[in-house]
């Protein structure tokens, strides 16, 4: 990617401002103490996600209580200490499917099953336990779950109101859980505890304000329509994919990225873009420059004219306007009208009824 002639990567940089609309965006990037303005026709938001850092299960109090990504790093480095471990415990839904974070992170169950099989490959005699709430190895990933069962991985279900407890006693790990089938508490003394932590969104707040695109209560970006426009925002020319949208596996992120790139190319391939005619327009002679329309528009379409005879008056960019009518209803001077929905037209409809 770094060596491709058509790709420019801005390292250690931050987006500090976005102006314009589809086909005519101007994004300010701050990096190395200098600001650079990039002109572009479309934008794809792919801010990714990150691993949740828990405050429970004694995380950080013992070197063998690790997050799943920390275990991955040890597996990649062929950590020799993993061969000497007699038992390992995976705890699922750490930070997921709880009141503060009610969504499922989707990849955790499959990730744990794969890692459990990896540990079994390193040491077939190792006892591996997976403490789970619901095993969600969906689709063909169910085959991995069956393979893990055959390999001797033990799955123990727990409830949210009786979560496992991890303690460090005299330098050793102690895991206490309630076994639903036996209806009795059990105690494990593993050599490794791996926490399958939640996937949390990356930096979304500032970008959502810059591009005038929404995020949900968890901080993930929301598409325009889950079925009809799954990789687009309501703001034309801005697209999304990957963990910026929601937790998902790598193959699903790649498929969504290809969809976003394909959809974006349909705009870039055109010389001209046509918009709907039902947009709001202003009458400068009636505008009182109160700024209500500028403040209320969720898409940032109204702006104050900076120069000319109508300087200081509100003007609406038809390329950004979605024809929602918020500005029309809120204009105290009656200076804004919505094309196709003038008062005379509305009254004509009422008369006909």
Short mmCIF file of C-alpha atoms in Angstrom, two decimals:
data_model
loop_
_atom_site.label_atom_id
_atom_site.label_comp_id
_atom_site.label_asym_id
_atom_site.label_seq_id
_atom_site.Cartn_x
_atom_site.Cartn_y
_atom_site.Cartn_z
CA UNK A 1 0.00 0.00 0.00
CA UNK A 2 2.73 2.47 0.96
CA UNK A 3 4.55 2.00 -2.36
CA UNK A 4 1.48 2.18 -4.63
CA UNK A 5 1.69 5.28 -6.88
CA UNK A 6 -2.04 6.04 -6.54
CA UNK A 7 -2.15 5.82 -2.74
CA UNK A 8 -1.00 8.51 -0.33
CA UNK A 9 -0.81 7.61 3.35
CA UNK A 10 -0.71 10.36 5.98
CA UNK A 11 0.97 8.95 9.07
CA UNK A 12 0.56 10.48 12.54
CA UNK A 13 -2.09 12.81 11.15
CA UNK A 14 -5.56 13.89 12.20
CA UNK A 15 -8.59 15.15 10.32
CA UNK A 16 -9.38 18.60 11.72
CA UNK A 17 -12.11 19.81 9.36
CA UNK A 18 -14.33 18.85 6.43
CA UNK A 19 -16.15 21.16 4.03
CA UNK A 20 -18.10 20.71 0.82
CA UNK A 21 -20.31 18.01 -0.61
CA UNK A 22 -20.19 15.00 -2.90
CA UNK A 23 -17.76 15.60 -5.74
CA UNK A 24 -16.30 18.63 -3.98
CA UNK A 25 -15.05 17.75 -0.51
CA UNK A 26 -12.20 19.62 1.12
CA UNK A 27 -10.69 17.87 4.12
CA UNK A 28 -8.04 19.44 6.34
CA UNK A 29 -5.43 17.02 7.65
CA UNK A 30 -3.06 18.08 10.43
CA UNK A 31 0.23 16.23 10.61
CA UNK A 32 3.76 17.11 11.60
CA UNK A 33 2.70 20.59 12.63
CA UNK A 34 1.46 21.46 9.14
CA UNK A 35 -2.10 21.54 7.85
CA UNK A 36 -2.87 20.19 4.39
CA UNK A 37 -6.16 20.53 2.49
CA UNK A 38 -7.14 17.48 0.45
CA UNK A 39 -9.70 17.83 -2.34
CA UNK A 40 -11.70 14.66 -3.02
CA UNK A 41 -14.96 13.57 -4.53
CA UNK A 42 -16.03 10.89 -2.05
CA UNK A 43 -14.98 9.59 1.36
CA UNK A 44 -15.00 6.10 2.86
CA UNK A 45 -15.05 6.01 6.66
CA UNK A 46 -13.15 2.94 7.88
CA UNK A 47 -11.98 3.96 11.35
CA UNK A 48 -11.93 0.37 12.63
CA UNK A 49 -12.30 -0.64 16.24
CA UNK A 50 -10.20 -1.60 19.22
CA UNK A 51 -10.08 -4.11 22.02
CA UNK A 52 -11.90 -3.26 25.24
CA UNK A 53 -9.68 -3.10 28.33
CA UNK A 54 -11.59 -4.62 31.27
CA UNK A 55 -11.53 -3.62 34.91
CA UNK A 56 -12.78 -6.99 36.16
CA UNK A 57 -11.51 -10.58 36.37
CA UNK A 58 -8.28 -9.32 38.04
CA UNK A 59 -7.00 -8.14 34.67
CA UNK A 60 -3.58 -6.49 35.02
CA UNK A 61 -2.86 -8.15 38.38
CA UNK A 62 -1.09 -11.22 37.01
CA UNK A 63 0.97 -11.75 33.83
CA UNK A 64 -1.06 -14.84 32.92
CA UNK A 65 -4.40 -13.03 32.92
CA UNK A 66 -4.38 -11.71 29.37
CA UNK A 67 -6.68 -10.24 26.76
CA UNK A 68 -7.26 -12.24 23.62
CA UNK A 69 -5.01 -10.05 21.48
CA UNK A 70 -2.25 -10.45 24.04
CA UNK A 71 -2.63 -14.23 23.74
CA UNK A 72 -2.50 -13.91 19.95
CA UNK A 73 0.83 -12.12 20.26
CA UNK A 74 2.23 -14.94 22.39
CA UNK A 75 0.99 -17.53 19.92
CA UNK A 76 2.61 -15.67 17.02
CA UNK A 77 5.90 -15.49 18.90
CA UNK A 78 5.71 -19.22 19.80
CA UNK A 79 6.00 -18.42 23.49
CA UNK A 80 7.68 -21.54 25.02
CA UNK A 81 5.86 -21.03 28.34
CA UNK A 82 2.58 -22.04 26.67
CA UNK A 83 3.89 -25.62 26.28
CA UNK A 84 4.26 -25.98 30.05
CA UNK A 85 0.74 -24.84 30.94
CA UNK A 86 -1.42 -27.69 32.22
CA UNK A 87 -4.77 -25.91 31.92
CA UNK A 88 -6.20 -22.75 30.35
CA UNK A 89 -9.50 -20.91 30.79
CA UNK A 90 -11.26 -18.63 28.30
CA UNK A 91 -13.94 -16.27 29.65
CA UNK A 92 -16.40 -14.99 27.05
CA UNK A 93 -18.46 -11.79 26.81
CA UNK A 94 -16.05 -9.64 28.81
CA UNK A 95 -17.52 -6.18 28.31
CA UNK A 96 -20.08 -7.38 25.74
CA UNK A 97 -23.81 -8.03 26.16
CA UNK A 98 -23.94 -6.04 29.37
CA UNK A 99 -25.97 -2.95 30.27
CA UNK A 100 -23.16 -0.55 29.30
CA UNK A 101 -22.46 -2.41 26.06
CA UNK A 102 -25.49 -4.52 25.09
CA UNK A 103 -24.30 -5.60 21.64
CA UNK A 104 -22.58 -8.90 20.79
CA UNK A 105 -19.02 -8.48 19.49
CA UNK A 106 -19.60 -11.46 17.17
CA UNK A 107 -15.98 -12.52 16.64
CA UNK A 108 -15.16 -13.52 20.23
CA UNK A 109 -16.65 -17.03 20.27
CA UNK A 110 -14.97 -18.11 17.04
CA UNK A 111 -11.73 -16.47 18.16
CA UNK A 112 -11.74 -18.41 21.45
CA UNK A 113 -12.54 -21.73 19.78
CA UNK A 114 -9.66 -21.23 17.32
CA UNK A 115 -7.26 -20.30 20.12
CA UNK A 116 -8.40 -23.29 22.20
CA UNK A 117 -7.64 -25.60 19.27
CA UNK A 118 -4.26 -23.88 18.86
CA UNK A 119 -3.41 -24.54 22.52
CA UNK A 120 -4.49 -28.15 22.09
CA UNK A 121 -2.11 -28.41 19.12
CA UNK A 122 0.77 -27.04 21.21
CA UNK A 123 0.02 -29.37 24.13
CA UNK A 124 -2.62 -32.07 23.51
CA UNK A 125 -2.68 -32.92 27.23
CA UNK A 126 -3.63 -29.36 28.23
CA UNK A 127 -7.06 -28.97 29.85
CA UNK A 128 -8.87 -26.13 28.08
CA UNK A 129 -12.10 -24.65 29.45
CA UNK A 130 -14.36 -22.08 27.77
CA UNK A 131 -16.73 -20.26 30.12
CA UNK A 132 -19.49 -18.83 27.93
CA UNK A 133 -22.96 -17.32 28.07
CA UNK A 134 -24.08 -18.30 24.55
CA UNK A 135 -21.76 -19.96 22.04
CA UNK A 136 -22.21 -17.95 18.83
CA UNK A 137 -19.98 -19.65 16.28
CA UNK A 138 -22.47 -18.85 13.53
CA UNK A 139 -22.52 -20.20 9.97
CA UNK A 140 -19.77 -22.62 8.96
CA UNK A 141 -17.86 -21.58 12.08
CA UNK A 142 -20.04 -24.14 13.87
CA UNK A 143 -17.68 -26.77 12.45
CA UNK A 144 -14.87 -25.26 14.54
CA UNK A 145 -17.01 -25.65 17.65
CA UNK A 146 -17.62 -29.32 16.84
CA UNK A 147 -13.91 -29.82 16.21
CA UNK A 148 -13.10 -28.26 19.59
CA UNK A 149 -15.58 -30.56 21.34
CA UNK A 150 -13.96 -33.58 19.71
CA UNK A 151 -10.51 -32.31 20.74
CA UNK A 152 -11.59 -32.31 24.38
CA UNK A 153 -12.24 -28.61 24.97
CA UNK A 154 -14.72 -28.32 27.84
CA UNK A 155 -17.50 -25.71 27.52
CA UNK A 156 -19.14 -24.45 30.72
CA UNK A 157 -22.08 -22.06 30.54
CA UNK A 158 -22.61 -19.22 33.02
CA UNK A 159 -25.32 -16.62 33.59
CA UNK A 160 -24.89 -12.87 33.75
CA UNK A 161 -26.10 -12.77 37.36
CA UNK A 162 -23.49 -15.40 38.37
CA UNK A 163 -20.39 -14.40 36.45
CA UNK A 164 -17.08 -16.24 37.01
CA UNK A 165 -14.67 -14.83 39.56
CA UNK A 166 -10.91 -14.72 39.00
CA UNK A 167 -8.59 -14.40 41.98
CA UNK A 168 -4.85 -14.44 42.48
CA UNK A 169 -4.05 -16.57 45.54
CA UNK A 170 -0.39 -16.90 46.59
CA UNK A 171 0.70 -16.09 43.06
CA UNK A 172 -1.57 -18.72 41.50
CA UNK A 173 -4.77 -18.22 39.50
CA UNK A 174 -8.10 -19.37 40.85
CA UNK A 175 -11.31 -19.28 38.79
CA UNK A 176 -14.65 -19.82 40.50
CA UNK A 177 -17.78 -20.46 38.43
CA UNK A 178 -21.24 -21.96 38.82
CA UNK A 179 -21.94 -25.03 36.67
CA UNK A 180 -25.55 -24.83 35.47
CA UNK A 181 -25.89 -28.53 34.61
CA UNK A 182 -24.41 -29.80 37.87
CA UNK A 183 -26.07 -26.93 39.77
CA UNK A 184 -23.00 -26.50 41.91
CA UNK A 185 -19.97 -24.19 42.07
CA UNK A 186 -16.69 -25.35 40.59
CA UNK A 187 -13.12 -24.18 41.10
CA UNK A 188 -10.41 -24.19 38.42
CA UNK A 189 -6.73 -23.46 38.92
CA UNK A 190 -5.48 -22.69 35.40
CA UNK A 191 -2.05 -21.60 34.27
CA UNK A 192 -3.58 -19.11 31.84
CA UNK A 193 -6.77 -17.03 31.81
CA UNK A 194 -7.77 -15.38 28.52
CA UNK A 195 -10.47 -12.72 28.48
CA UNK A 196 -12.52 -12.48 25.27
CA UNK A 197 -13.05 -8.74 25.48
CA UNK A 198 -15.52 -6.63 23.53
CA UNK A 199 -14.90 -4.83 20.27
CA UNK A 200 -15.40 -1.10 20.83
CA UNK A 201 -15.54 1.57 18.11
CA UNK A 202 -12.58 3.69 17.08
CA UNK A 203 -12.58 7.48 16.80
CA UNK A 204 -16.10 8.32 15.59
CA UNK A 205 -17.32 11.43 17.41
CA UNK A 206 -15.36 14.11 15.53
CA UNK A 207 -15.76 12.47 12.11
CA UNK A 208 -19.51 12.16 12.63
CA UNK A 209 -19.66 15.92 13.16
CA UNK A 210 -17.33 16.74 10.27
CA UNK A 211 -19.24 14.65 7.70
CA UNK A 212 -22.69 15.15 9.32
CA UNK A 213 -23.22 11.38 9.66
CA UNK A 214 -24.90 9.63 12.62
CA UNK A 215 -23.60 7.18 15.21
CA UNK A 216 -25.63 4.90 17.46
CA UNK A 217 -25.62 4.84 21.25
CA UNK A 218 -22.61 2.50 21.28
CA UNK A 219 -20.54 4.80 19.05
CA UNK A 220 -20.69 2.84 15.77
CA UNK A 221 -21.66 4.61 12.55
CA UNK A 222 -25.19 4.04 11.21
CA UNK A 223 -25.83 3.33 7.54
CA UNK A 224 -28.58 5.09 5.56
CA UNK A 225 -30.66 1.90 5.25
CA UNK A 226 -29.77 -1.59 6.47
CA UNK A 227 -31.21 -3.31 3.37
CA UNK A 228 -31.32 -0.74 0.55
CA UNK A 229 -28.18 1.32 1.31
CA UNK A 230 -26.01 -0.81 3.62
CA UNK A 231 -22.65 0.89 2.92
CA UNK A 232 -23.84 4.49 2.48
CA UNK A 233 -24.67 7.37 4.78
CA UNK A 234 -27.60 9.71 4.26
CA UNK A 235 -24.94 12.29 3.35
CA UNK A 236 -24.18 11.73 -0.34
CA UNK A 237 -20.64 10.76 -1.21
CA UNK A 238 -19.74 9.33 2.21
CA UNK A 239 -19.54 5.55 2.71
CA UNK A 240 -18.61 3.19 5.53
CA UNK A 241 -17.26 -0.30 6.07
CA UNK A 242 -15.62 -2.61 8.59
CA UNK A 243 -15.61 -2.23 12.36
CA UNK A 244 -16.56 1.43 12.01
CA UNK A 245 -20.05 0.07 11.22
CA UNK A 246 -20.26 -2.80 13.72
CA UNK A 247 -18.22 -5.73 15.07
CA UNK A 248 -17.61 -8.29 12.32
CA UNK A 249 -15.13 -10.88 11.13
CA UNK A 250 -12.33 -10.10 8.67
CA UNK A 251 -14.05 -11.80 5.71
CA UNK A 252 -17.20 -9.75 6.35
CA UNK A 253 -15.18 -6.54 6.65
CA UNK A 254 -13.50 -7.27 3.31
CA UNK A 255 -16.85 -7.92 1.61
CA UNK A 256 -18.26 -4.69 2.99
CA UNK A 257 -15.14 -2.77 1.96
CA UNK A 258 -15.49 -4.06 -1.60
CA UNK A 259 -19.14 -2.99 -1.58
CA UNK A 260 -18.24 0.49 -0.32
CA UNK A 261 -15.49 0.88 -2.94
CA UNK A 262 -17.85 -0.28 -5.70
CA UNK A 263 -20.56 2.11 -4.58
CA UNK A 264 -18.10 5.00 -4.32
CA UNK A 265 -16.82 4.33 -7.85
CA UNK A 266 -20.32 4.90 -9.27
CA UNK A 267 -20.01 8.55 -8.18
CA UNK A 268 -16.41 8.94 -9.37
CA UNK A 269 -17.25 7.53 -12.80
CA UNK A 270 -19.78 10.32 -13.55
CA UNK A 271 -19.08 13.73 -15.05
CA UNK A 272 -22.23 15.18 -13.50
CA UNK A 273 -24.46 14.18 -10.59
CA UNK A 274 -28.19 14.90 -10.58
CA UNK A 275 -30.06 15.62 -7.37
CA UNK A 276 -33.74 15.59 -6.50
CA UNK A 277 -35.59 18.84 -7.17
CA UNK A 278 -37.39 18.87 -3.81
CA UNK A 279 -34.87 21.11 -2.05
CA UNK A 280 -35.25 24.22 0.05
CA UNK A 281 -34.50 27.71 -1.33
CA UNK A 282 -34.26 31.08 0.39
CA UNK A 283 -35.56 34.51 -0.45
CA UNK A 284 -32.69 36.82 0.64
CA UNK A 285 -34.96 39.88 0.82
CA UNK A 286 -37.04 38.22 3.56
CA UNK A 287 -34.14 36.62 5.47
CA UNK A 288 -33.47 38.22 8.87
CA UNK A 289 -30.11 36.42 9.36
CA UNK A 290 -31.31 34.87 12.62
CA UNK A 291 -29.34 31.67 11.98
CA UNK A 292 -32.10 29.27 13.02
CA UNK A 293 -31.90 27.31 9.77
CA UNK A 294 -28.11 27.05 10.06
CA UNK A 295 -28.38 25.66 13.58
CA UNK A 296 -31.26 23.24 12.97
CA UNK A 297 -30.23 21.58 9.69
CA UNK A 298 -28.77 18.10 10.38
CA UNK A 299 -26.97 18.09 7.01
CA UNK A 300 -25.32 21.52 7.16
CA UNK A 301 -26.97 22.77 3.97
CA UNK A 302 -27.73 26.41 4.98
CA UNK A 303 -24.80 28.84 5.21
CA UNK A 304 -24.48 32.58 5.47
CA UNK A 305 -23.39 34.25 2.23
CA UNK A 306 -19.99 35.87 2.79
CA UNK A 307 -19.93 38.37 -0.07
CA UNK A 308 -22.07 40.11 -2.69
CA UNK A 309 -25.35 41.94 -2.45
CA UNK A 310 -26.86 39.23 -0.20
CA UNK A 311 -23.93 39.04 2.21
CA UNK A 312 -25.01 37.85 5.66
CA UNK A 313 -28.16 36.19 4.32
CA UNK A 314 -28.80 32.46 4.54
CA UNK A 315 -28.26 30.41 1.39
CA UNK A 316 -28.99 26.70 1.00
CA UNK A 317 -26.67 24.37 -0.93
CA UNK A 318 -28.98 22.18 -3.06
CA UNK A 319 -26.31 19.45 -3.29
CA UNK A 320 -26.45 18.92 0.47
CA UNK A 321 -30.15 19.60 1.11
CA UNK A 322 -32.31 16.49 1.60
CA UNK A 323 -35.65 18.28 1.46
CA UNK A 324 -36.64 17.35 5.02
CA UNK A 325 -38.33 20.74 5.59
CA UNK A 326 -36.90 21.46 9.05
CA UNK A 327 -35.58 24.84 7.96
CA UNK A 328 -38.89 25.73 6.27
CA UNK A 329 -40.88 25.01 9.40
CA UNK A 330 -38.43 26.84 11.68
CA UNK A 331 -37.90 30.00 9.59
CA UNK A 332 -39.53 32.85 11.50
CA UNK A 333 -39.35 35.24 8.55
CA UNK A 334 -40.96 32.92 6.02
CA UNK A 335 -37.87 33.32 3.83
CA UNK A 336 -37.46 29.59 3.07
CA UNK A 337 -39.68 27.45 0.93
CA UNK A 338 -39.47 23.82 -0.16
CA UNK A 339 -39.74 23.30 -3.88
CA UNK A 340 -42.71 21.14 -4.74
CA UNK A 341 -44.31 21.86 -1.37
CA UNK A 342 -45.14 25.57 -1.50
CA UNK A 343 -48.04 26.84 0.60
CA UNK A 344 -50.17 27.26 -2.51
CA UNK A 345 -49.54 23.65 -3.50
CA UNK A 346 -50.33 22.34 -0.04
CA UNK A 347 -53.55 24.37 0.15
CA UNK A 348 -54.52 23.11 -3.33
CA UNK A 349 -54.13 19.53 -2.06
CA UNK A 350 -56.29 20.32 0.96
CA UNK A 351 -58.95 21.93 -1.22
CA UNK A 352 -59.04 18.89 -3.50
CA UNK A 353 -59.49 16.59 -0.51
#
